[in-house]
Amino acid sequence: MPARGATGALNEQQVLLAALPPSVSQKRIVLAVVLVLLAAFCATLPFATVPVGYVREFIPAYATAMFVISSITSALLFVQFSVVQSRALLAIAVGYLFSAVMTVPWALTFPDLFGETDMTSTTWGLLSRLWHLGFTLSFIGYALLKDDDATQRWPRRSVSFVLLLSAAAVLAVLDNIAWLATTSGSMPSALPVSMLFERSQTYWNGVLLLLTLLPLALLWSKRRSVLDLWLIVAICGLLIELCLISLVGRRYVVGWYAGRAYFLISSTLVLAVLLSETALLYARLARSVVAQSREREARLMTMDVLSASIAHEMNQPLASIVTSTDAASRWLGRPTPDVEEVKAALKQIRNSAYRARDLIGSIRAMVKRDGQNRTRLDLNELVREVLALLGRDLQRNRISVELELDEGVPPVKGDRIQLQQVLVNLITNAMEAMAENKRPRILRIKCATHDPNGVTVSVADTGPGIDPAVANRIFNPLFTTKSSGMGLGLAICRSIIEGHDGRLSVSPGAEGGSVFQFVLPADIAP
Ligand code: ADP
């Protein structure tokens, strides 16, 4: 598996074939392919000179296949070059492009193809050798430039310029080669190169063979990437073709056809590997992009939920401050101001402001998940504190409170502000649920021992109860059925209770309405 960065993103150099170290199984596959090619070569040798006859379609079909395979391979290698800007990759990509374009004049000059033609066998032979020479030189270039690549890279901006330049250079070289080759028949004396070829074909075949051994040796000694391994396969295919053609020394025999077939097979394999690795790379990148966007969305969602939670929790003390301020100004505005009421309102304002400050601290503690503010608490006392806090709201909504507190409950260990907030949220929800009630609005709060070592607090109302269709979603963040709801109260409650190793649940009330209940572990430490 390619290594991943801290964010899970893939590093471009760790996924490209040209830089990816081969796995043991990849090495084995390449070795097996080379052995199969060698075995096929050996098996062909005894029949290499057996005549097959002229198959007219062979050269056009072979040239077309080589053209397609080499062009696609070259395009894929150019893509890899544009990512890593390695000069070695440029050399091999140019080699494949040269090989692709070379197939055109090579096939067109094949002497027996077009019946009446001015082309001689020398022209075709010259093009064959120049094709193989150019291809081999690009492999040598790749092998030699591989090591410099870490230090020598093109600036990203000039990559497209380099690509265009190399394509233009290949076409220019090829144009000259084609001109040289096609005029060599008519002006043999003016072209000593062509004459040289005509005189010692076996010599040149030998030189080419030896030259092809050089990139094989270089690639073998420096094989570090998956691409290196598959280029070894390609060069083996070329070597086998050259060997067979040199050995048989004439056309239309088994060796002449088989040599080309082996080179075609090895080139196809390199292309297949490049294609499959490109598809894999695409899949990996797609997965990585999706993972990153999910991560970003989750982070945004957390931010959304966090900011909404702060707004949600601040709502109650701020609303209380506004109500008390209004009340105070009303008492002051009377012909005889009621100083005692004003004092009470100011006290309420002060308490709410302190509560807002404490809530901020408790939200921070919740986010940091530290338990520093946890103390031993009596839940009965906590219930009374919250009822005092919400007393005015309960009165205003004409809600009667029935308290059932078991004074024998064991203490729990918890964050006072957070647990108060759970009760504030549950009671506020109960008040809102009963706002439209025609029947009596009763809030029942019960605190009892929960076997074996726990304390349970339940908040029951006489509201409409919870629609069973949404019952399993009410604890989800941002789920609300209210027009002005935020859908965070219950999610925050559950998160606080679970943060205290407790459980929060809901069930329908015996006489309608709903009962929210949480259980917290008792603090039984000595
Ligand atoms: P909000 O109050 O902003 O909608 P909550 O998370 O506190 O967010 O509640 C989520 C939903 O659960 C509410 O919209 C409501 O549909 C339902 N709910 C909560 N408490 C009660 C209750 N006591 N009675 C009926 N439904 C309730």
Coordinates of C-alpha atoms and ligand atoms in Angstrom, one line a residue, residues 429-430 432-433 461 465-466 474 479-482 485-491 514 516, ligand 1:
N429 CA -38.8 21.1 26.4
A430 CA -41.5 19.9 28.8
E432 CA -42.8 24.0 25.4
A433 CA -44.6 20.7 24.9
D461 CA -44.9 16.2 31.3
G465 CA -46.0 13.0 23.8
I466 CA -43.5 12.1 21.0
I474 CA -35.0 13.3 18.6
F479 CA -33.3 17.4 14.5
T480 CA -36.3 19.6 15.5
T481 CA -40.1 19.7 15.0
K482 CA -40.4 23.2 16.2
G485 CA -36.1 25.0 17.4
M486 CA -32.4 24.3 16.9
G487 CA -32.6 20.6 17.5
L488 CA -29.6 20.7 19.9
G489 CA -31.0 20.5 23.4
L490 CA -31.4 16.7 23.6
A491 CA -28.2 16.1 21.6
S514 CA -43.5 11.9 27.7
F516 CA -37.3 11.8 29.9
Ligands
ADP1 P1 -35.5 21.7 20.0 O1 -36.2 21.8 21.3 O2 -34.7 22.9 19.6 O3 -36.4 21.2 18.9 P2 -34.4 19.3 21.2 O4 -33.2 18.5 20.8 O5 -34.4 19.8 22.6 O6 -34.4 20.5 20.1 O7 -35.7 18.4 20.8 C1 -35.8 17.7 19.6 C2 -37.2 17.4 19.4 O8 -37.6 16.4 20.3 C3 -38.2 18.5 19.5 O9 -38.3 19.3 18.3 C4 -39.5 17.7 19.8 O10 -40.1 17.3 18.6 C5 -39.0 16.5 20.6 N1 -39.2 16.7 22.0 C6 -38.3 17.0 23.0 N2 -38.8 17.0 24.2 C7 -40.1 16.8 24.1 C8 -41.2 16.6 25.0 N3 -41.1 16.8 26.3 N4 -42.4 16.3 24.5 C9 -42.6 16.1 23.1 N5 -41.6 16.2 22.2 C10 -40.4 16.5 22.7

